[in-house]
XYZ file of C-alpha atoms in Angstrom:
120
model
C 120.629 101.116 120.644
C 117.167 101.200 119.088
C 116.920 100.705 115.354
C 115.371 103.576 113.415
C 114.509 103.854 109.750
C 113.613 107.024 107.864
C 112.170 106.430 104.404
C 111.497 109.226 101.927
C 109.214 108.207 99.091
C 109.245 110.579 96.137
C 107.237 108.434 93.730
C 103.516 107.935 93.446
C 101.360 106.669 90.614
C 104.018 108.031 88.242
C 106.448 105.265 89.339
C 104.246 102.621 90.971
C 106.893 99.965 91.595
C 109.221 102.378 93.377
C 106.304 103.741 95.387
C 105.103 100.286 96.389
C 108.618 99.221 97.368
C 108.953 102.175 99.728
C 105.634 101.518 101.453
C 106.313 97.766 101.614
C 109.763 98.175 103.159
C 108.394 100.677 105.654
C 105.472 98.417 106.650
C 107.706 95.344 106.992
C 110.080 97.338 109.174
C 107.213 98.455 111.428
C 106.030 94.849 111.695
C 109.600 93.878 112.649
C 109.654 96.339 115.542
C 111.699 99.055 113.853
C 110.968 102.716 114.647
C 109.868 103.952 111.193
C 109.305 107.436 109.865
C 107.886 107.557 106.324
C 108.085 110.864 104.458
C 105.677 111.571 101.612
C 107.257 113.892 99.052
C 106.740 114.673 95.385
C 103.967 112.624 93.812
C 103.550 110.435 96.909
C 102.226 113.540 98.685
C 98.769 112.751 97.346
C 98.602 109.641 99.553
C 98.267 111.907 102.591
C 94.705 112.638 101.440
C 91.762 110.394 102.369
C 90.949 107.807 99.712
C 93.963 108.446 97.500
C 95.848 105.287 98.521
C 92.802 103.239 97.460
C 93.194 104.588 93.908
C 96.726 103.160 93.638
C 97.012 99.889 91.725
C 99.989 97.633 91.137
C 99.602 93.940 90.262
C 101.076 91.482 92.758
C 101.652 94.222 95.349
C 100.156 94.596 98.799
C 97.257 97.073 98.796
C 98.591 100.550 99.514
C 95.762 101.405 101.960
C 96.741 98.405 104.107
C 100.410 99.408 104.089
C 99.548 103.010 104.948
C 97.249 101.903 107.777
C 100.021 99.804 109.313
C 102.409 102.745 109.096
C 99.928 105.106 110.716
C 99.316 102.565 113.484
C 102.922 101.678 114.232
C 105.147 104.401 112.813
C 105.104 108.033 111.753
C 103.925 109.439 108.430
C 104.961 112.939 107.436
C 103.989 115.042 104.456
C 106.671 117.451 103.226
C 105.740 121.078 103.907
C 106.773 122.393 100.485
C 105.203 119.452 98.666
C 101.930 120.061 100.512
C 102.007 123.775 99.720
C 102.645 123.150 96.006
C 99.576 120.893 95.932
C 97.499 123.201 98.153
C 97.188 120.469 100.793
C 96.632 121.730 104.342
C 96.633 120.069 107.755
C 92.822 120.020 107.596
C 92.971 117.950 104.387
C 95.215 115.070 105.442
C 94.399 111.687 106.935
C 94.340 111.645 110.725
C 97.826 110.848 112.002
C 99.719 112.424 109.091
C 101.798 115.409 110.116
C 103.196 118.131 107.882
C 106.842 119.041 108.483
C 109.806 120.386 106.572
C 113.399 119.689 105.687
C 114.766 120.608 109.111
C 112.747 117.814 110.749
C 113.719 115.354 107.984
C 117.418 116.129 108.462
C 117.102 115.894 112.248
C 115.401 112.484 112.030
C 117.809 111.184 109.386
C 120.940 112.122 111.321
C 119.825 110.763 114.695
C 122.031 108.087 116.246
C 121.182 104.563 115.121
C 119.163 105.734 112.118
C 119.288 104.477 108.541
C 117.740 106.692 105.853
C 116.467 105.394 102.498
C 115.083 107.335 99.551
C 112.778 105.813 96.948
């Protein structure tokens, strides 16, 4: 059975350590061959926009743009539909490779056989 990991990150610059932990765990999992789906919700929604990850700073942490690039290359990155709407973010605004999807897709991914879900 293939290993799958769904990570929902709710924190952004408002809680930088929690945000960085989510992206780091997701990127390490991708590098380890795990099927990863990272969900951007709440304040992390802003990282779906070009250049926003580069504004994130946390001492002694891997650069967020590098982590995001590895996730886009080897996993899936999804922006929450409602979170996008509240921030007036559209599909035309997001980084190439980021999809916008809602709770039904999150629940479907999270409950799939062989899947572990984490929320940060």
